[in-house]
mmCIF file of N, CA and C in Angstrom:
data_model
loop_
_atom_site.group_PDB
_atom_site.id
_atom_site.type_symbol
_atom_site.label_atom_id
_atom_site.label_comp_id
_atom_site.label_asym_id
_atom_site.label_seq_id
_atom_site.Cartn_x
_atom_site.Cartn_y
_atom_site.Cartn_z
ATOM 1 N N MET A 135 161.028 -140.626 -34.429
ATOM 2 C CA MET A 135 161.445 -141.562 -34.049
ATOM 3 C C MET A 135 162.444 -141.436 -33.115
ATOM 4 N N THR A 136 163.556 -139.930 -33.217
ATOM 5 C CA THR A 136 164.242 -140.017 -32.462
ATOM 6 C C THR A 136 164.130 -139.953 -30.947
ATOM 7 N N THR A 137 163.286 -139.094 -30.630
ATOM 8 C CA THR A 137 162.748 -138.895 -29.189
ATOM 9 C C THR A 137 162.122 -140.286 -28.506
ATOM 10 N N ALA A 138 161.182 -141.175 -28.666
ATOM 11 C CA ALA A 138 160.957 -142.425 -28.576
ATOM 12 C C ALA A 138 162.140 -142.985 -28.175
ATOM 13 N N THR A 139 163.566 -143.068 -29.007
ATOM 14 C CA THR A 139 164.214 -143.938 -28.832
ATOM 15 C C THR A 139 165.097 -143.061 -28.084
ATOM 16 N N ALA A 140 165.752 -142.137 -27.475
ATOM 17 C CA ALA A 140 166.195 -141.454 -26.362
ATOM 18 C C ALA A 140 165.477 -141.117 -24.806
ATOM 19 N N ALA A 141 164.238 -141.113 -25.158
ATOM 20 C CA ALA A 141 163.202 -141.905 -24.144
ATOM 21 C C ALA A 141 163.320 -143.000 -23.396
ATOM 22 N N GLY A 142 164.057 -144.182 -24.300
ATOM 23 C CA GLY A 142 164.018 -145.477 -23.577
ATOM 24 C C GLY A 142 165.085 -146.073 -23.116
ATOM 25 N N ASP A 143 166.145 -145.221 -24.238
ATOM 26 C CA ASP A 143 167.407 -145.074 -23.276
ATOM 27 C C ASP A 143 167.109 -144.178 -22.086
ATOM 28 N N PHE A 144 166.753 -143.364 -21.803
ATOM 29 C CA PHE A 144 166.839 -142.573 -20.305
ATOM 30 C C PHE A 144 166.059 -143.456 -19.607
ATOM 31 N N ALA A 145 164.980 -144.019 -20.290
ATOM 32 C CA ALA A 145 163.909 -145.228 -18.939
ATOM 33 C C ALA A 145 165.538 -146.182 -18.413
ATOM 34 N N ALA A 146 165.736 -146.585 -19.386
ATOM 35 C CA ALA A 146 167.028 -147.767 -19.195
ATOM 36 C C ALA A 146 167.726 -147.878 -18.143
ATOM 37 N N GLN A 147 168.562 -146.211 -18.448
ATOM 38 C CA GLN A 147 169.497 -145.827 -17.848
ATOM 39 C C GLN A 147 169.145 -144.978 -16.485
ATOM 40 N N GLU A 148 167.874 -144.672 -16.077
ATOM 41 C CA GLU A 148 167.340 -144.659 -15.079
ATOM 42 C C GLU A 148 167.158 -145.583 -13.840
ATOM 43 N N SER A 149 166.895 -146.648 -14.076
ATOM 44 C CA SER A 149 166.101 -147.796 -13.650
ATOM 45 C C SER A 149 167.482 -148.579 -13.231
ATOM 46 N N GLY A 150 168.525 -148.311 -13.613
ATOM 47 C CA GLY A 150 169.438 -148.708 -13.066
ATOM 48 C C GLY A 150 169.601 -150.202 -13.956
ATOM 49 N N ARG A 151 168.955 -150.476 -15.238
ATOM 50 C CA ARG A 151 168.784 -152.043 -15.465
ATOM 51 C C ARG A 151 169.284 -151.544 -17.149
ATOM 52 N N LEU A 152 170.320 -152.169 -17.802
ATOM 53 C CA LEU A 152 170.584 -151.719 -19.407
ATOM 54 C C LEU A 152 170.071 -153.016 -20.042
ATOM 55 N N PRO A 153 169.274 -153.261 -20.934
ATOM 56 C CA PRO A 153 169.015 -154.570 -21.873
ATOM 57 C C PRO A 153 170.386 -155.277 -22.095
ATOM 58 N N ARG A 154 169.795 -156.503 -22.002
ATOM 59 C CA ARG A 154 170.658 -157.804 -22.093
ATOM 60 C C ARG A 154 170.020 -158.647 -23.637
ATOM 61 N N PRO A 155 170.272 -158.464 -24.706
ATOM 62 C CA PRO A 155 169.319 -158.882 -25.463
ATOM 63 C C PRO A 155 170.787 -160.990 -25.327
ATOM 64 N N TRP A 156 171.304 -160.577 -24.809
ATOM 65 C CA TRP A 156 172.208 -162.242 -24.861
ATOM 66 C C TRP A 156 172.138 -162.779 -23.169
ATOM 67 N N ALA A 157 171.472 -162.125 -22.455
ATOM 68 C CA ALA A 157 170.969 -163.206 -21.249
ATOM 69 C C ALA A 157 169.509 -163.969 -22.348
ATOM 70 N N GLY A 158 168.637 -163.286 -22.016
ATOM 71 C CA GLY A 158 167.360 -163.893 -22.407
ATOM 72 C C GLY A 158 168.314 -165.410 -23.698
ATOM 73 N N LEU A 159 168.963 -164.882 -24.357
ATOM 74 C CA LEU A 159 169.182 -166.016 -25.169
ATOM 75 C C LEU A 159 170.005 -167.460 -24.901
ATOM 76 N N PHE A 160 170.620 -167.220 -23.757
ATOM 77 C CA PHE A 160 171.448 -167.887 -23.081
ATOM 78 C C PHE A 160 171.087 -168.717 -21.955
ATOM 79 N N ALA A 161 169.561 -167.934 -21.333
ATOM 80 C CA ALA A 161 168.837 -168.532 -20.643
ATOM 81 C C ALA A 161 167.865 -170.132 -21.334
ATOM 82 N N LEU A 162 167.578 -169.160 -22.645
ATOM 83 C CA LEU A 162 166.880 -170.268 -23.454
ATOM 84 C C LEU A 162 167.613 -171.342 -23.944
ATOM 85 N N LEU A 163 168.481 -170.823 -24.834
ATOM 86 C CA LEU A 163 169.655 -172.523 -24.499
ATOM 87 C C LEU A 163 170.149 -173.202 -23.914
ATOM 88 N N SER A 164 170.745 -172.656 -22.472
ATOM 89 C CA SER A 164 170.847 -173.583 -21.419
ATOM 90 C C SER A 164 169.201 -174.997 -21.353
ATOM 91 N N GLY A 165 168.497 -174.104 -21.364
ATOM 92 C CA GLY A 165 166.994 -174.929 -21.322
ATOM 93 C C GLY A 165 166.898 -176.132 -22.094
ATOM 94 N N VAL A 166 167.232 -175.798 -23.303
ATOM 95 C CA VAL A 166 167.318 -176.326 -24.287
ATOM 96 C C VAL A 166 168.071 -177.386 -24.355
ATOM 97 N N SER A 167 169.447 -177.138 -24.343
ATOM 98 C CA SER A 167 171.053 -178.391 -23.704
ATOM 99 C C SER A 167 170.265 -179.101 -22.606
ATOM 100 N N LEU A 168 169.498 -178.609 -21.835
ATOM 101 C CA LEU A 168 169.784 -179.540 -20.353
ATOM 102 C C LEU A 168 168.699 -180.855 -21.227
ATOM 103 N N ILE A 169 167.605 -180.286 -21.777
ATOM 104 C CA ILE A 169 165.987 -181.010 -22.595
ATOM 105 C C ILE A 169 167.330 -181.930 -23.407
ATOM 106 N N VAL A 170 167.953 -181.693 -24.344
ATOM 107 C CA VAL A 170 168.875 -182.589 -25.014
ATOM 108 C C VAL A 170 169.694 -183.473 -24.602
ATOM 109 N N LEU A 171 170.026 -182.928 -23.322
ATOM 110 C CA LEU A 171 171.107 -183.820 -22.188
ATOM 111 C C LEU A 171 170.523 -184.858 -21.952
ATOM 112 N N ASP A 172 169.515 -184.628 -21.054
ATOM 113 C CA ASP A 172 168.520 -185.520 -20.715
ATOM 114 C C ASP A 172 168.774 -186.146 -21.105
ATOM 115 N N GLY A 173 167.892 -185.989 -22.525
ATOM 116 C CA GLY A 173 167.549 -187.699 -23.409
ATOM 117 C C GLY A 173 168.716 -188.026 -23.759
ATOM 118 N N SER A 174 169.919 -187.706 -24.052
ATOM 119 C CA SER A 174 170.622 -188.784 -24.854
ATOM 120 C C SER A 174 171.543 -189.746 -23.409
ATOM 121 N N LEU A 175 171.601 -188.921 -21.759
ATOM 122 C CA LEU A 175 171.832 -189.528 -21.023
ATOM 123 C C LEU A 175 170.990 -191.231 -20.785
ATOM 124 N N VAL A 176 169.526 -191.327 -21.229
ATOM 125 C CA VAL A 176 168.743 -192.168 -20.572
ATOM 126 C C VAL A 176 169.435 -193.311 -22.215
ATOM 127 N N ASN A 177 169.909 -192.696 -23.242
ATOM 128 C CA ASN A 177 170.542 -193.828 -23.822
ATOM 129 C C ASN A 177 171.874 -194.278 -24.243
ATOM 130 N N ILE A 178 172.484 -193.206 -23.202
ATOM 131 C CA ILE A 178 174.035 -193.466 -23.138
ATOM 132 C C ILE A 178 173.982 -194.819 -21.673
ATOM 133 N N LEU A 179 173.172 -194.875 -20.843
ATOM 134 C CA LEU A 179 172.998 -195.385 -19.515
ATOM 135 C C LEU A 179 172.355 -197.302 -19.889
ATOM 136 N N ILE A 180 172.104 -196.737 -21.154
ATOM 137 C CA ILE A 180 171.495 -198.426 -21.092
ATOM 138 C C ILE A 180 172.777 -199.749 -20.818
ATOM 139 N N PRO A 181 173.743 -199.842 -21.139
ATOM 140 C CA PRO A 181 174.563 -200.646 -21.148
ATOM 141 C C PRO A 181 174.822 -200.897 -19.978
ATOM 142 N N SER A 182 174.974 -199.581 -18.988
ATOM 143 C CA SER A 182 175.444 -199.906 -17.653
ATOM 144 C C SER A 182 173.750 -200.618 -16.496
ATOM 145 N N MET A 183 172.557 -199.893 -17.435
ATOM 146 C CA MET A 183 171.486 -200.327 -17.166
ATOM 147 C C MET A 183 171.456 -201.862 -16.752
ATOM 148 N N VAL A 184 171.852 -202.764 -18.531
ATOM 149 C CA VAL A 184 172.040 -203.854 -18.676
ATOM 150 C C VAL A 184 172.976 -204.719 -17.456
ATOM 151 N N SER A 185 173.650 -204.262 -17.450
ATOM 152 C CA SER A 185 174.881 -204.671 -16.257
ATOM 153 C C SER A 185 174.498 -205.121 -14.520
ATOM 154 N N ASP A 186 174.130 -203.670 -14.718
ATOM 155 C CA ASP A 186 173.628 -203.654 -13.143
ATOM 156 C C ASP A 186 172.266 -203.995 -12.577
ATOM 157 N N LEU A 187 171.642 -204.327 -14.061
ATOM 158 C CA LEU A 187 170.038 -205.070 -12.982
ATOM 159 C C LEU A 187 170.221 -206.030 -14.009
ATOM 160 N N ASN A 188 170.903 -206.819 -14.652
ATOM 161 C CA ASN A 188 170.668 -207.858 -15.158
ATOM 162 C C ASN A 188 169.154 -207.909 -16.148
ATOM 163 N N LEU A 189 169.100 -206.899 -17.353
ATOM 164 C CA LEU A 189 167.779 -206.733 -17.678
ATOM 165 C C LEU A 189 168.515 -207.231 -19.419
ATOM 166 N N ASN A 190 167.255 -207.735 -20.319
ATOM 167 C CA ASN A 190 167.381 -208.444 -21.432
ATOM 168 C C ASN A 190 167.325 -207.253 -22.047
ATOM 169 N N ARG A 191 166.828 -207.012 -23.378
ATOM 170 C CA ARG A 191 166.612 -206.236 -24.520
ATOM 171 C C ARG A 191 165.715 -205.365 -24.350
ATOM 172 N N SER A 192 164.222 -206.627 -24.278
ATOM 173 C CA SER A 192 163.189 -205.880 -24.448
ATOM 174 C C SER A 192 162.615 -204.745 -23.030
ATOM 175 N N GLN A 193 163.410 -205.852 -22.057
ATOM 176 C CA GLN A 193 163.128 -204.659 -20.535
ATOM 177 C C GLN A 193 163.978 -203.629 -20.128
ATOM 178 N N VAL A 194 165.047 -203.515 -21.152
ATOM 179 C CA VAL A 194 165.904 -201.952 -21.848
ATOM 180 C C VAL A 194 164.413 -200.966 -22.563
ATOM 181 N N LEU A 195 164.175 -201.896 -23.684
ATOM 182 C CA LEU A 195 163.309 -200.885 -24.219
ATOM 183 C C LEU A 195 161.745 -200.242 -23.503
ATOM 184 N N TRP A 196 161.655 -201.587 -22.431
ATOM 185 C CA TRP A 196 160.636 -201.216 -21.293
ATOM 186 C C TRP A 196 160.770 -199.344 -20.884
ATOM 187 N N CYS A 197 162.201 -199.529 -20.512
ATOM 188 C CA CYS A 197 162.873 -198.782 -19.540
ATOM 189 C C CYS A 197 162.481 -197.281 -20.406
ATOM 190 N N ASN A 198 163.078 -197.192 -21.787
ATOM 191 C CA ASN A 198 163.403 -196.474 -22.298
ATOM 192 C C ASN A 198 162.040 -195.835 -22.794
ATOM 193 N N SER A 199 161.064 -196.871 -23.169
ATOM 194 C CA SER A 199 159.072 -196.304 -23.320
ATOM 195 C C SER A 199 158.973 -195.528 -22.349
ATOM 196 N N ALA A 200 159.179 -196.263 -21.377
ATOM 197 C CA ALA A 200 158.501 -195.768 -20.163
ATOM 198 C C ALA A 200 159.095 -194.157 -19.738
ATOM 199 N N TYR A 201 160.024 -194.042 -20.024
ATOM 200 C CA TYR A 201 160.700 -192.944 -19.782
ATOM 201 C C TYR A 201 159.949 -191.356 -20.884
ATOM 202 N N ALA A 202 159.894 -192.324 -21.844
ATOM 203 C CA ALA A 202 159.683 -190.996 -22.990
ATOM 204 C C ALA A 202 157.994 -190.858 -22.843
ATOM 205 N N LEU A 203 157.447 -192.041 -22.529
ATOM 206 C CA LEU A 203 155.597 -191.962 -21.979
ATOM 207 C C LEU A 203 155.743 -190.642 -21.025
ATOM 208 N N VAL A 204 156.389 -190.484 -19.803
ATOM 209 C CA VAL A 204 156.702 -189.923 -18.922
ATOM 210 C C VAL A 204 156.828 -188.527 -19.113
ATOM 211 N N PHE A 205 158.314 -188.281 -19.319
ATOM 212 C CA PHE A 205 158.527 -186.931 -20.344
ATOM 213 C C PHE A 205 157.103 -186.453 -21.175
ATOM 214 N N ALA A 206 156.513 -186.841 -22.294
ATOM 215 C CA ALA A 206 155.396 -187.262 -22.841
ATOM 216 C C ALA A 206 154.322 -186.443 -21.652
ATOM 217 N N GLY A 207 154.044 -186.888 -21.109
ATOM 218 C CA GLY A 207 153.283 -186.562 -20.183
ATOM 219 C C GLY A 207 153.462 -185.031 -18.983
ATOM 220 N N LEU A 208 155.037 -185.169 -18.835
ATOM 221 C CA LEU A 208 155.107 -183.810 -18.043
ATOM 222 C C LEU A 208 155.526 -182.785 -18.691
ATOM 223 N N LEU A 209 155.484 -182.858 -20.598
ATOM 224 C CA LEU A 209 155.242 -181.593 -21.361
ATOM 225 C C LEU A 209 154.438 -181.525 -21.840
ATOM 226 N N ILE A 210 153.071 -181.866 -21.626
ATOM 227 C CA ILE A 210 151.769 -181.656 -21.570
ATOM 228 C C ILE A 210 151.483 -180.730 -20.435
ATOM 229 N N THR A 211 151.790 -181.420 -19.082
ATOM 230 C CA THR A 211 151.708 -180.810 -18.217
ATOM 231 C C THR A 211 152.306 -179.452 -17.836
ATOM 232 N N ALA A 212 153.571 -179.579 -18.088
ATOM 233 C CA ALA A 212 154.441 -178.252 -18.320
ATOM 234 C C ALA A 212 154.064 -177.478 -19.052
ATOM 235 N N GLY A 213 153.228 -177.612 -20.864
ATOM 236 C CA GLY A 213 152.260 -176.593 -21.619
ATOM 237 C C GLY A 213 151.131 -175.892 -20.839
ATOM 238 N N ARG A 214 150.387 -176.708 -20.131
ATOM 239 C CA ARG A 214 149.433 -176.277 -19.239
ATOM 240 C C ARG A 214 149.754 -175.499 -18.336
ATOM 241 N N LEU A 215 150.378 -175.500 -17.299
ATOM 242 C CA LEU A 215 151.160 -174.611 -16.522
ATOM 243 C C LEU A 215 151.638 -173.370 -16.942
ATOM 244 N N GLY A 216 152.084 -173.488 -18.181
ATOM 245 C CA GLY A 216 152.973 -172.204 -18.987
ATOM 246 C C GLY A 216 151.751 -171.593 -19.577
ATOM 247 N N ASP A 217 150.763 -172.315 -19.746
ATOM 248 C CA ASP A 217 149.890 -170.994 -20.733
ATOM 249 C C ASP A 217 148.605 -170.374 -18.747
ATOM 250 N N ARG A 218 149.154 -171.347 -17.827
ATOM 251 C CA ARG A 218 148.047 -170.637 -16.695
ATOM 252 C C ARG A 218 149.177 -169.090 -16.330
ATOM 253 N N ILE A 219 150.391 -169.778 -16.098
ATOM 254 C CA ILE A 219 151.104 -168.725 -14.899
ATOM 255 C C ILE A 219 152.209 -167.985 -15.698
ATOM 256 N N GLY A 220 151.868 -168.391 -17.615
ATOM 257 C CA GLY A 220 153.203 -167.777 -18.371
ATOM 258 C C GLY A 220 154.049 -167.640 -18.478
ATOM 259 N N ARG A 221 154.673 -167.822 -19.982
ATOM 260 C CA ARG A 221 155.337 -169.527 -20.544
ATOM 261 C C ARG A 221 157.004 -168.503 -19.574
ATOM 262 N N ARG A 222 157.386 -167.224 -19.532
ATOM 263 C CA ARG A 222 158.531 -167.126 -19.456
ATOM 264 C C ARG A 222 158.979 -167.124 -17.558
ATOM 265 N N ARG A 223 157.731 -166.846 -17.298
ATOM 266 C CA ARG A 223 157.767 -166.898 -15.766
ATOM 267 C C ARG A 223 157.903 -169.018 -15.552
ATOM 268 N N PHE A 224 157.253 -169.477 -16.150
ATOM 269 C CA PHE A 224 157.162 -171.002 -15.942
ATOM 270 C C PHE A 224 158.455 -171.465 -16.564
ATOM 271 N N PHE A 225 159.289 -171.311 -17.548
ATOM 272 C CA PHE A 225 160.284 -171.639 -17.520
ATOM 273 C C PHE A 225 161.709 -171.079 -17.252
ATOM 274 N N MET A 226 161.418 -170.123 -16.318
ATOM 275 C CA MET A 226 162.567 -169.786 -15.468
ATOM 276 C C MET A 226 162.552 -169.945 -14.326
ATOM 277 N N ILE A 227 161.376 -170.597 -13.395
ATOM 278 C CA ILE A 227 161.100 -171.185 -12.467
ATOM 279 C C ILE A 227 161.644 -172.476 -12.672
ATOM 280 N N GLY A 228 161.991 -173.125 -13.977
ATOM 281 C CA GLY A 228 161.932 -174.784 -14.504
ATOM 282 C C GLY A 228 163.490 -174.216 -14.463
ATOM 283 N N THR A 229 164.035 -173.842 -15.110
ATOM 284 C CA THR A 229 165.486 -173.263 -15.164
ATOM 285 C C THR A 229 166.156 -172.898 -14.340
ATOM 286 N N VAL A 230 165.377 -172.671 -13.331
ATOM 287 C CA VAL A 230 166.296 -172.526 -11.575
ATOM 288 C C VAL A 230 165.646 -173.650 -10.952
ATOM 289 N N ILE A 231 165.500 -174.782 -10.805
ATOM 290 C CA ILE A 231 164.625 -175.761 -10.268
ATOM 291 C C ILE A 231 165.797 -176.907 -10.962
#
């Protein structure tokens, strides 16, 4: 066991890259927090949508439902793309965009 660990440490030092487990966690949490923030902002913008666009309650609910439907459709599409090109790679591309 010690030999395998020492060999792994040597390979990491030789390549110049040290393992950073917190970097992956930070990337994952930033992506999830963006999703939560995006969903929250739609609900926060409801009063300004009502006043700026002169909408009634049913129209605002339609806007909110349309956002949820588009989000669900894109989520299914993103899942399929993640299966095709790799989830990690696709997540990194989406986080950068």
